[in-house]
Amino acid sequence: MKIFNGILIAVLAAGFVIGLSACATTKHQNKPAAIIKSEIEYQVDGVAFKGYMAYPQGEKNLPGVLIVHEWWGHNAYARKRAEMLAELGYAAFALDMYGDGKLADHPKQANEFMTQALNTDGAIKKRFTAALKILKDSPITDDNKMAAIGYCFGGGVVLSMARAGMDLDGVVSFHGSLQNLAPIAPNVTAKFLVLNGAADPFVTTEQKQAFKNSMDAAKLSYEFIEYPGALHAFTDPEATAKGEKFSLPLKYDAAADKASWDKMQVFLKTIFH
């Protein structure tokens, strides 16, 4: 299936190019465990991918959290979030949605990589499924406790995968796309948390309302939170510099970053209870 087909049309028309104090256990609250970090290479349809796993040392039966990167690709930011989740007591796997080591340093290149992934029939679902299997099959995880979080492009991915009925307890979208999401399957059990910048020009009022209407019609469990004044990519400390460099409406917002991360922690604790 081609989810997100036409994701950039509205953006280009507007003149833009876009692209937990919760723990699985309480053991890590007083004395954080050492974090084990490792790269994991895998293949999907003959394409090589490299993900990044992080988890607290000496633990088993941990809830797993997939991380889907921004349109730039699988970069240090995605890995940082994996480590932050591990520090909270989760097994986190930052997947690679582009493969072959593709990592953009310019919006034009990021757009090319993202568009290629979106327009390759079935690629998003196959790549997400492969990464989820790696996390589920890990000896340190509880395969009955799985969630996913995503940023920007990745936020749209996790929303679509959950709406399509993927075996997830819940998903969290940080400043993610709401355009051309996957249709809602009849077997959706995941809970949804959408964390959006109120001043983000890439997410329109119409898109927000359409998303809410579809979720309400399907009677799905979701919470939609907006952070006043926050622009696109508000959780990324490098967003302001990138916005200035490429003349894009990107800006880091420390308050919104902290508030959204705190909200995610509560959400994960709730779904994994």
Tab-separated table of N, CA and C in Angstrom, residues 2-19 70-72 98 106-119 152-154 156 175-181 200-204 207 232 248-250:
chain	number	residue	atom	x	y	z
A	2	LYS	N	0.329	2.325	-0.518
A	2	LYS	CA	1.114	3.550	-0.555
A	2	LYS	C	0.546	4.544	0.439
A	3	ILE	N	0.946	4.405	1.707
A	3	ILE	CA	0.480	5.366	2.684
A	3	ILE	C	1.239	6.655	2.471
A	4	PHE	N	0.620	7.731	2.825
A	4	PHE	CA	1.181	9.074	2.728
A	4	PHE	C	1.337	9.540	1.289
A	5	ASN	N	0.705	8.883	0.319
A	5	ASN	CA	0.878	9.324	-1.062
A	5	ASN	C	0.423	10.767	-1.184
A	6	GLY	N	1.304	11.605	-1.642
A	6	GLY	CA	0.976	13.025	-1.801
A	6	GLY	C	1.182	13.835	-0.558
A	7	ILE	N	2.031	13.348	0.368
A	7	ILE	CA	2.198	14.015	1.662
A	7	ILE	C	2.718	15.440	1.543
A	8	LEU	N	3.465	15.749	0.465
A	8	LEU	CA	4.116	17.054	0.373
A	8	LEU	C	3.332	18.082	-0.435
A	9	ILE	N	2.215	17.679	-1.028
A	9	ILE	CA	1.519	18.584	-1.939
A	9	ILE	C	1.137	19.888	-1.260
A	10	ALA	N	0.482	19.770	-0.099
A	10	ALA	CA	0.032	20.987	0.580
A	10	ALA	C	1.206	21.836	1.037
A	11	VAL	N	2.265	21.172	1.482
A	11	VAL	CA	3.439	21.892	1.962
A	11	VAL	C	4.114	22.672	0.844
A	12	LEU	N	4.303	22.018	-0.293
A	12	LEU	CA	4.958	22.677	-1.407
A	12	LEU	C	4.114	23.839	-1.911
A	13	ALA	N	2.795	23.645	-1.896
A	13	ALA	CA	1.911	24.717	-2.353
A	13	ALA	C	2.031	25.932	-1.458
A	14	ALA	N	2.324	25.691	-0.203
A	14	ALA	CA	2.467	26.801	0.742
A	14	ALA	C	3.847	27.430	0.687
A	15	GLY	N	4.729	26.841	-0.076
A	15	GLY	CA	6.054	27.416	-0.239
A	15	GLY	C	7.086	26.857	0.710
A	16	PHE	N	6.718	25.779	1.412
A	16	PHE	CA	7.661	25.176	2.344
A	16	PHE	C	8.100	23.826	1.818
A	17	VAL	N	9.302	23.420	2.214
A	17	VAL	CA	9.791	22.072	1.919
A	17	VAL	C	10.046	21.399	3.253
A	18	ILE	N	9.313	20.314	3.565
A	18	ILE	CA	9.542	19.659	4.846
A	18	ILE	C	10.239	18.329	4.821
A	19	GLY	N	9.987	18.678	4.992
A	19	GLY	CA	10.173	17.365	5.328
A	19	GLY	C	9.025	16.804	6.114
A	70	GLU	N	13.039	11.406	11.984
A	70	GLU	CA	12.560	12.505	11.149
A	70	GLU	C	12.928	12.252	9.691
A	71	TRP	N	12.528	13.170	8.821
A	71	TRP	CA	12.793	12.966	7.396
A	71	TRP	C	14.280	13.021	7.047
A	72	TRP	N	15.112	13.483	7.967
A	72	TRP	CA	16.555	13.513	7.729
A	72	TRP	C	17.136	12.108	7.644
A	98	TYR	N	15.108	4.304	5.677
A	98	TYR	CA	15.624	4.551	4.332
A	98	TYR	C	16.553	3.453	3.829
A	106	HIS	N	20.567	18.008	3.743
A	106	HIS	CA	19.909	19.122	3.070
A	106	HIS	C	18.441	18.754	2.861
A	107	PRO	N	17.515	19.712	3.007
A	107	PRO	CA	16.092	19.408	2.838
A	107	PRO	C	15.746	18.755	1.500
A	108	LYS	N	16.412	19.159	0.438
A	108	LYS	CA	16.123	18.566	-0.864
A	108	LYS	C	16.436	17.073	-0.847
A	109	GLN	N	17.554	16.719	-0.253
A	109	GLN	CA	17.947	15.320	-0.167
A	109	GLN	C	17.007	14.545	0.762
A	110	ALA	N	16.646	15.168	1.884
A	110	ALA	CA	15.717	14.534	2.819
A	110	ALA	C	14.381	14.269	2.146
A	111	ASN	N	13.927	15.229	1.363
A	111	ASN	CA	12.674	15.072	0.639
A	111	ASN	C	12.751	13.906	-0.346
A	112	GLU	N	13.882	13.779	-1.018
A	112	GLU	CA	14.066	12.685	-1.981
A	112	GLU	C	14.019	11.336	-1.274
A	113	PHE	N	14.731	11.218	-0.147
A	113	PHE	CA	14.762	9.955	0.587
A	113	PHE	C	13.367	9.589	1.107
A	114	MET	N	12.686	10.586	1.682
A	114	MET	CA	11.365	10.337	2.239
A	114	MET	C	10.369	9.960	1.149
A	115	THR	N	10.393	10.709	0.051
A	115	THR	CA	9.456	10.447	-1.042
A	115	THR	C	9.668	9.058	-1.627
A	116	GLN	N	10.920	8.675	-1.760
A	116	GLN	CA	11.224	7.345	-2.288
A	116	GLN	C	10.650	6.261	-1.382
A	117	ALA	N	10.808	6.422	-0.075
A	117	ALA	CA	10.274	5.435	0.864
A	117	ALA	C	8.753	5.397	0.819
A	118	LEU	N	8.141	6.570	0.747
A	118	LEU	CA	6.682	6.641	0.745
A	118	LEU	C	6.075	6.095	-0.536
A	119	ASN	N	6.778	6.273	-1.634
A	119	ASN	CA	6.232	5.884	-2.931
A	119	ASN	C	6.618	4.473	-3.367
A	152	CYS	N	8.103	13.988	13.415
A	152	CYS	CA	7.846	14.574	12.092
A	152	CYS	C	7.367	13.489	11.128
A	153	PHE	N	8.133	13.176	10.097
A	153	PHE	CA	7.823	12.075	9.191
A	153	PHE	C	7.534	10.803	9.983
A	154	GLY	N	8.370	10.526	10.982
A	154	GLY	CA	8.187	9.339	11.806
A	154	GLY	C	6.913	9.354	12.622
A	156	GLY	N	4.047	10.601	11.602
A	156	GLY	CA	3.023	10.145	10.687
A	156	GLY	C	3.088	8.641	10.469
A	175	HIS	N	5.254	16.250	16.838
A	175	HIS	CA	5.174	17.133	15.662
A	175	HIS	C	5.144	16.340	14.360
A	176	GLY	N	4.245	15.367	14.327
A	176	GLY	CA	4.154	14.467	13.177
A	176	GLY	C	3.137	14.899	12.144
A	177	SER	N	3.297	14.343	10.945
A	177	SER	CA	2.364	14.609	9.857
A	177	SER	C	1.001	13.991	10.164
A	178	LEU	N	-0.059	14.700	9.780
A	178	LEU	CA	-1.420	14.177	9.906
A	178	LEU	C	-2.065	14.001	8.534
A	179	GLN	N	-1.286	14.199	7.485
A	179	GLN	CA	-1.819	14.159	6.131
A	179	GLN	C	-1.667	12.777	5.512
A	180	ASN	N	-2.716	12.322	4.851
A	180	ASN	CA	-2.698	11.049	4.136
A	180	ASN	C	-2.269	9.873	5.007
A	181	LEU	N	-2.845	9.801	6.195
A	181	LEU	CA	-2.563	8.670	7.066
A	181	LEU	C	-3.294	7.435	6.560
A	200	ASP	N	2.771	25.240	14.263
A	200	ASP	CA	3.401	24.481	13.177
A	200	ASP	C	2.625	24.680	11.875
A	201	PRO	N	3.208	25.327	10.864
A	201	PRO	CA	2.477	25.572	9.616
A	201	PRO	C	2.318	24.326	8.755
A	202	PHE	N	3.026	23.251	9.097
A	202	PHE	CA	2.934	22.027	8.308
A	202	PHE	C	1.714	21.183	8.682
A	203	VAL	N	1.081	21.506	9.798
A	203	VAL	CA	-0.108	20.779	10.231
A	203	VAL	C	-1.264	21.780	10.273
A	204	THR	N	-2.156	21.666	9.315
A	204	THR	CA	-3.224	22.654	9.176
A	204	THR	C	-4.399	22.355	10.097
A	207	GLN	N	-6.423	19.539	8.703
A	207	GLN	CA	-5.834	18.217	8.933
A	207	GLN	C	-6.089	17.746	10.365
A	232	HIS	N	7.371	23.619	14.085
A	232	HIS	CA	7.725	22.259	13.695
A	232	HIS	C	9.085	21.879	14.291
A	248	LEU	N	13.469	27.541	6.898
A	248	LEU	CA	12.296	26.725	7.186
A	248	LEU	C	11.743	27.086	8.563
A	249	PRO	N	10.437	26.906	8.786
A	249	PRO	CA	9.832	27.238	10.082
A	249	PRO	C	10.079	26.150	11.122
A	250	LEU	N	11.351	25.933	11.447
A	250	LEU	CA	11.746	24.953	12.440
A	250	LEU	C	12.348	25.688	13.635
